[in-house]
Coordinates of C-alpha atoms and ligand atoms in Angstrom, one line a residue:
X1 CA 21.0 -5.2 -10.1
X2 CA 20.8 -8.1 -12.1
X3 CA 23.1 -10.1 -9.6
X4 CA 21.2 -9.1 -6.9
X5 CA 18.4 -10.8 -8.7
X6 CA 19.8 -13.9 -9.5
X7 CA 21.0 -14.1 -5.8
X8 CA 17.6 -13.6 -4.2
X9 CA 16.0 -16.1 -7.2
X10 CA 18.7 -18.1 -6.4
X11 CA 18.5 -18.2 -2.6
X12 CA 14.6 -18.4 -3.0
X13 CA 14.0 -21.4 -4.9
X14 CA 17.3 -23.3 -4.2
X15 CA 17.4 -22.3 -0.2
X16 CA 20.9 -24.7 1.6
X17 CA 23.2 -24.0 4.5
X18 CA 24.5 -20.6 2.7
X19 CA 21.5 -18.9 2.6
X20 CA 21.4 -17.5 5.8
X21 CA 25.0 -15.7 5.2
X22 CA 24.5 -14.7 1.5
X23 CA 21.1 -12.8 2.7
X24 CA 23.3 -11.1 5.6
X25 CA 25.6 -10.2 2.6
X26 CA 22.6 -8.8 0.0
X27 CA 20.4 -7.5 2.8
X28 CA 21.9 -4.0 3.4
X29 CA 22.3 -2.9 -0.2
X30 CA 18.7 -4.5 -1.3
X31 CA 17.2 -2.1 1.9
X32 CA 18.9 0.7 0.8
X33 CA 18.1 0.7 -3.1
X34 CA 14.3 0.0 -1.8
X35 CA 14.6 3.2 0.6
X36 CA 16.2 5.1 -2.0
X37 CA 13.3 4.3 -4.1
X38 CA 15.5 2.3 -7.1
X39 CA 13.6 -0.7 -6.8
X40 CA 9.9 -1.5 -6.1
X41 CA 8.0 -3.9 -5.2
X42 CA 5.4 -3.3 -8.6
X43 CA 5.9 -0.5 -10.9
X44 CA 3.6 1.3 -13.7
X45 CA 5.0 1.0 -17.3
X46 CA 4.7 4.4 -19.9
X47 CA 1.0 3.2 -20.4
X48 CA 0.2 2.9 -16.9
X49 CA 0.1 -1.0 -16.5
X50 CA 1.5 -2.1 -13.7
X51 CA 3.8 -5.1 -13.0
X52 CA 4.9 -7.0 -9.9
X53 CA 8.2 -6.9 -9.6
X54 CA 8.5 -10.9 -8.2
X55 CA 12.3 -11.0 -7.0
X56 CA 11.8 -7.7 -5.0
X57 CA 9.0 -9.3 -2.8
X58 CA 11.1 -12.7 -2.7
X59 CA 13.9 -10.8 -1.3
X60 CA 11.5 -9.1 1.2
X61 CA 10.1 -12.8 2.0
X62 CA 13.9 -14.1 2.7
X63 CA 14.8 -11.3 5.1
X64 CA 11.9 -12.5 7.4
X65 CA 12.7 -16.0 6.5
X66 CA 16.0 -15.6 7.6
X67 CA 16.1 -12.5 10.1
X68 CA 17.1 -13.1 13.9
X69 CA 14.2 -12.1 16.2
X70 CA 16.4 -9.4 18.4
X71 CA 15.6 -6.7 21.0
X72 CA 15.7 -3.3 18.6
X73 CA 16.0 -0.8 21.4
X74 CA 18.5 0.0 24.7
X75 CA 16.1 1.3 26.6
X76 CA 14.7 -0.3 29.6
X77 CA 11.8 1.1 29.3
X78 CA 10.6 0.7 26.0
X79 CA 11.3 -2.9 24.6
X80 CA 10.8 -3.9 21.0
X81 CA 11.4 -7.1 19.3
X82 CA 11.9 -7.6 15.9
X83 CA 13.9 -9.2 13.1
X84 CA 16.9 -7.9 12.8
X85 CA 17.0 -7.2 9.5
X86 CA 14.1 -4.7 9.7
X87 CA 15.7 -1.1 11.8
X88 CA 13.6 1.9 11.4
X89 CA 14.1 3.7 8.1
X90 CA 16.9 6.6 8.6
X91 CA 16.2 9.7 8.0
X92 CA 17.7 13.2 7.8
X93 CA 15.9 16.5 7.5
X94 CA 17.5 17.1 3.9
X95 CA 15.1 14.1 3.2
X96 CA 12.4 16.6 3.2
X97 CA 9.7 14.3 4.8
X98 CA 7.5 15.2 8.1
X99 CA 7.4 12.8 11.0
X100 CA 5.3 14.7 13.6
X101 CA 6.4 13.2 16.5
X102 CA 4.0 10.3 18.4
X103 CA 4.0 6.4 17.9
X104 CA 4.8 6.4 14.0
X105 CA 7.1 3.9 12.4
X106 CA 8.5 3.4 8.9
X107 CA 10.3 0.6 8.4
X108 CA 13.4 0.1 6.9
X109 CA 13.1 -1.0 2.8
X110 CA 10.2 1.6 2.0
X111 CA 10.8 4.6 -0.5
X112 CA 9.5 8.2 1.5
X113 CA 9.5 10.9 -1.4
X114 CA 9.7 15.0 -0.5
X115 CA 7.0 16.7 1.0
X116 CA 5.3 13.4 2.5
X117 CA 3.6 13.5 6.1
X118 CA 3.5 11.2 8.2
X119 CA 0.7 12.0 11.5
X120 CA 1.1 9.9 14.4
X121 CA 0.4 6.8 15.0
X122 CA 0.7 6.1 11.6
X123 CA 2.8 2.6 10.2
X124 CA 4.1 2.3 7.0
X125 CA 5.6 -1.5 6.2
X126 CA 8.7 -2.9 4.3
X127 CA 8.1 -2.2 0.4
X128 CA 6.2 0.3 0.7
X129 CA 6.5 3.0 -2.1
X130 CA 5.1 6.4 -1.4
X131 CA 5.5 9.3 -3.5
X132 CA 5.7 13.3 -2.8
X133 CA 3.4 15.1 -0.9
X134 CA 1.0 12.4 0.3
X135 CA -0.2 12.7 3.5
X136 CA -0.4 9.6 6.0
X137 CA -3.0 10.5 8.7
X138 CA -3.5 9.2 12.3
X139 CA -4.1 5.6 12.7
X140 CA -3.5 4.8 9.2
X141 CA -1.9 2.0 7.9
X142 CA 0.4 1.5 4.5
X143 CA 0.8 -2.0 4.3
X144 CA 3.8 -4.2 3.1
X145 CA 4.4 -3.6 -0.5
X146 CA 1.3 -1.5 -0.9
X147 CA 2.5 1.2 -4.2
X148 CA 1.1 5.1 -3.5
X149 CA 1.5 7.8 -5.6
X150 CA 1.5 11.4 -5.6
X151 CA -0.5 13.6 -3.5
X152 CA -2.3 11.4 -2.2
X153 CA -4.8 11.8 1.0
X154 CA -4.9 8.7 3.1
X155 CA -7.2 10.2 6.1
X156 CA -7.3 9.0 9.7
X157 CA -7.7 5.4 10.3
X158 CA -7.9 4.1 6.9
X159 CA -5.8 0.7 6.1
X160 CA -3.9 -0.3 2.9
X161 CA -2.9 -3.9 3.2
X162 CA -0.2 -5.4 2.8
X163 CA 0.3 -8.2 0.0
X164 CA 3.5 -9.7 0.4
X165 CA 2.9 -13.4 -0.4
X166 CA 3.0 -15.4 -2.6
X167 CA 5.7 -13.4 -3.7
X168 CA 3.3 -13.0 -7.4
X169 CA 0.9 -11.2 -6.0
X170 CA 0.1 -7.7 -6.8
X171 CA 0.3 -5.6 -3.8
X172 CA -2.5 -3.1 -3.6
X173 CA -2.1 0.6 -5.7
X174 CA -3.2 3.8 -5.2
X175 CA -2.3 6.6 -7.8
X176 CA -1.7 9.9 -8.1
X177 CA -3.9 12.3 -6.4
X178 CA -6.5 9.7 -4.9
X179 CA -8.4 10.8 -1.8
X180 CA -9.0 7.7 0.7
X181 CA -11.6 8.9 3.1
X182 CA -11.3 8.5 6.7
X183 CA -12.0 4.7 7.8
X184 CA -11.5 3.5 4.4
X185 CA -10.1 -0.1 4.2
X186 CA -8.3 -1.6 0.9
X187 CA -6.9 -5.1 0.4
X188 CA -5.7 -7.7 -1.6
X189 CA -4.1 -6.0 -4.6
X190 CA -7.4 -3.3 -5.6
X191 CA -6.2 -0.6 -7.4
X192 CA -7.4 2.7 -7.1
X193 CA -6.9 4.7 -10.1
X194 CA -6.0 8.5 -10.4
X195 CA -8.0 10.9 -8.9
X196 CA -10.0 8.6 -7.6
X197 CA -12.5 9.4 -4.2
X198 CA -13.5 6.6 -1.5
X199 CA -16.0 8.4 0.7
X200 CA -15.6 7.4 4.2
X201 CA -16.3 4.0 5.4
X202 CA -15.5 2.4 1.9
X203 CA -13.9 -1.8 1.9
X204 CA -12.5 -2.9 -0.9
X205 CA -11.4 -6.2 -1.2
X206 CA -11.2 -8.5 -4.6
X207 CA -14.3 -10.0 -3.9
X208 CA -16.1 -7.1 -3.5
X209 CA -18.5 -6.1 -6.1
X210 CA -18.8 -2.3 -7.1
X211 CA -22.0 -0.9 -8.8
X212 CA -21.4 2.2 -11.2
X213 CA -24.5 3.9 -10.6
X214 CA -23.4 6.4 -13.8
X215 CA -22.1 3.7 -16.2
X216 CA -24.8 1.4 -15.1
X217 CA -22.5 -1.7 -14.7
X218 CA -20.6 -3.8 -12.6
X219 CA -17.3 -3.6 -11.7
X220 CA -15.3 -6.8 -9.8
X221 CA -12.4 -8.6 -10.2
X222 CA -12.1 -10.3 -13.5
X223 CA -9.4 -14.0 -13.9
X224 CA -7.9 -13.6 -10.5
X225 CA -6.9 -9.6 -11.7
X226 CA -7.5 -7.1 -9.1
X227 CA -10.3 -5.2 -8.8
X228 CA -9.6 -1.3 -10.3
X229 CA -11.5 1.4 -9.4
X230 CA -11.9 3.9 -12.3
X231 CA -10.4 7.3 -13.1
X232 CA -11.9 10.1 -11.2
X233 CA -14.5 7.8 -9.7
X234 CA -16.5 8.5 -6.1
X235 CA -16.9 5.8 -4.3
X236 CA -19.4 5.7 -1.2
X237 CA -20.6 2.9 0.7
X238 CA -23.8 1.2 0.0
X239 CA -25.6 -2.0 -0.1
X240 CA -27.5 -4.7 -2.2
X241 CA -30.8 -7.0 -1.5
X242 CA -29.6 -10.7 -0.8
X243 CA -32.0 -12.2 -2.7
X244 CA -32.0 -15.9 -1.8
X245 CA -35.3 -17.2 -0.3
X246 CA -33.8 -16.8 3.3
X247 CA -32.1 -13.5 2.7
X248 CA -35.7 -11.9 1.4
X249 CA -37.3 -13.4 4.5
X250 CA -34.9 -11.9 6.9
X251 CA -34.4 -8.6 4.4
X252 CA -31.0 -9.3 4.8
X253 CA -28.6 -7.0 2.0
X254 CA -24.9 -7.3 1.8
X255 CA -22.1 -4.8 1.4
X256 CA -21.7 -3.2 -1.8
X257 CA -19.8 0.4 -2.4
X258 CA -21.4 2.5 -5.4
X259 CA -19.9 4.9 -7.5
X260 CA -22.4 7.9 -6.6
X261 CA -20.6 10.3 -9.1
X262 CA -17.3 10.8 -11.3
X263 CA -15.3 13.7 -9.7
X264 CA -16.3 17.6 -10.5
X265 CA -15.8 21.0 -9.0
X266 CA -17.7 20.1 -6.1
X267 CA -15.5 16.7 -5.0
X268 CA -12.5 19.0 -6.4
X269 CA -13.4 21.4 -3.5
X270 CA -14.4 19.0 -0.9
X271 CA -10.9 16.9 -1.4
X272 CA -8.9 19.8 -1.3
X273 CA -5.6 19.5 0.6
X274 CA -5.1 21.9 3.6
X275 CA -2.2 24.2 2.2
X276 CA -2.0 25.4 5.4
X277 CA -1.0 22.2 7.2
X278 CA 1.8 22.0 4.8
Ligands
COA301 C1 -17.3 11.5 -1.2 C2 -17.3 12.9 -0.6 C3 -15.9 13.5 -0.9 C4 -18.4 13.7 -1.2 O1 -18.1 14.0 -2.6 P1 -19.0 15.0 -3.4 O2 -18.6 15.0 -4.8 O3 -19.1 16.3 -2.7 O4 -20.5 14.3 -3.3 P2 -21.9 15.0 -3.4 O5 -22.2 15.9 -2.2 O6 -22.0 15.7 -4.8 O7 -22.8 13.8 -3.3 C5 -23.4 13.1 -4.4 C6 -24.4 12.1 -3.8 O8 -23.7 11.1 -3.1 C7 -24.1 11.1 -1.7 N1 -23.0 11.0 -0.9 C8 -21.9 11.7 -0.9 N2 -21.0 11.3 -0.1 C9 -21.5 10.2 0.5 C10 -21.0 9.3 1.5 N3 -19.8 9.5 2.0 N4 -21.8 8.3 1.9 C11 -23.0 8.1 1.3 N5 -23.5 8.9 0.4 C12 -22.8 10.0 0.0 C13 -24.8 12.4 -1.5 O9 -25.8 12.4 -0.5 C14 -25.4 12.7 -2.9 O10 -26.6 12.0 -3.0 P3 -27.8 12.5 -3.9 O11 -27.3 12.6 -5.3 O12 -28.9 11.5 -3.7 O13 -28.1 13.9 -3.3 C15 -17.5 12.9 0.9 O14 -18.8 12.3 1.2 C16 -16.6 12.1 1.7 O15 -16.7 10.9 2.1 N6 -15.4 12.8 2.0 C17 -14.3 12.2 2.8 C18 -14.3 12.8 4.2 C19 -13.2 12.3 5.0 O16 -13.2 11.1 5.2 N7 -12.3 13.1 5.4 C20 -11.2 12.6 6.2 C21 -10.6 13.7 7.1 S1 -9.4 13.0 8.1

């Protein structure tokens, strides 16, 4: 592991006319440990605090820096193009995972746990780390990079971006046993923090601010950290007055997503995962 590192640090920061060749020669064993879930692109410590791991998304960067755009299929029929670096991720059914079949990729380089489901169309991108018995609904996204535990609920046509660079970024987290409500949209590194509930309709970016309407404060992005979404916290859309003189004239307000509530019985119930879809 540690000379993979160097190599990609290496071929990163000092690129030359080897570089194209010495990625050929990494690329295959870097996918693999990322689909076997060995490496990740950011990873909690014993405390929870989570680190980017730098050289994993530099490695990412260099396979599109230095992948081949080819044609990925035989057919004549349907025609893809991509870099050649970047197959579909393989799969057998010992793998335990559900693809129901319909315009769904995974790409190569992302870790799949047991018991996930994938609905179609779904997309999950290079990097992307997603633990045992989530479920990825229609039309949702998992973005390049993007960290998601267990159990989670991602529901139909919610996005989670992708942050790939620069390669220091955080890429956007979502823990254990979150429920993203359908048309949910989250970006630039948030982090969504266990058992955590974003009603439907919710945007989170970093420069979004969030009122805690139980708490009674404010919670945004602090010295160019993410913004983090507290434990157990439910998160509905809402709004706030502009209150510059134009913005009063016009009764203009601007997005704003509230914590209504922290989680209890009645979210419990409402969030519950269909057992029998399972
Ligand atoms: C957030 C959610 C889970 C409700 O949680 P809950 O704990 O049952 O919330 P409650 O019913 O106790 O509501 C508390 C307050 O928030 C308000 N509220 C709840 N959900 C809201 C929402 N999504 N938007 C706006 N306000 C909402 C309620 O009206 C209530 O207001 P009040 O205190 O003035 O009466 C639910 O609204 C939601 O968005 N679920 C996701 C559904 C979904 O996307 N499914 C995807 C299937 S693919």
């Amino acid at each position: 592991m540690k000379l993979l590192r160097e190599t990609i640090e290496r071929i990163f920061d000092n690129p030359d006319v080897n570089s194209v060749h010495e990625t050929e020669e990494f690329a295959d064993h870097f996918l693999g440990l990322l689909n076997e879930g060995q490496i990740r692109a950011a990873e909690p410590d014993e405390f929870g605090n989570w680190t980017v791991n730098t050289w994993i998304k530099k490695g990412i960067i260099l396979l599109f820096r230095y992948g081949k755009t080819i044609k990925m299929t035989e057919s004549h029929v349907y025609k893809f193009y991509d870099k050649h670096f970047f197959e579909l991720r393989p799969f057998n059914i010992g793998d335990g995972v559900r693809i129901v079949p319909g315009g769904s990729s995974i790409r190569t380089g992302s870790y799949i746990a047991r018991g996930v489901i994938c609905m179609p169309p779904s997309y999950i991108n290079v990097g992307a780390y997603v633990d045992s018995d989530t479920l990825i609904d229609s039309h949702a996204l998992v973005g390049t990079c993007a960290q998601l535990g267990k159990r989670i609920h991602l529901s139909a046509a919610s996005q989670i971006g992708g942050v790939l660079e620069p390669a220091g970024l955080m890429p956007v987290i979502v823990e254990d046993d979150v429920l993203i409500g359908g048309n949910c949209g989250v970006y630039e590194g948030v982090r969504i923090k266990r058992r955590a509930v974003l009603g439907s309709g919710v945007i989170l970016t970093n420069s979004v601010k969030v009122f805690d309407l139980v708490n009674e404060r404010v919670i945004q992005s602090e010295n160019g950290k993410p913004l983090e979404i507290p434990e157990g916290a439910v998160v509905v859309p809402g709004s706030r007055t502009i209150n510059s003189p134009y913005g009063k004239k016009n009764g203009l307000s601007i997005s704003s997503p509230l914590i209504i509530k922290y989680r209890d019985e009645k979210t419990d119930a409402r969030v519950a995962l269909e057992e029998a879809l399972r």
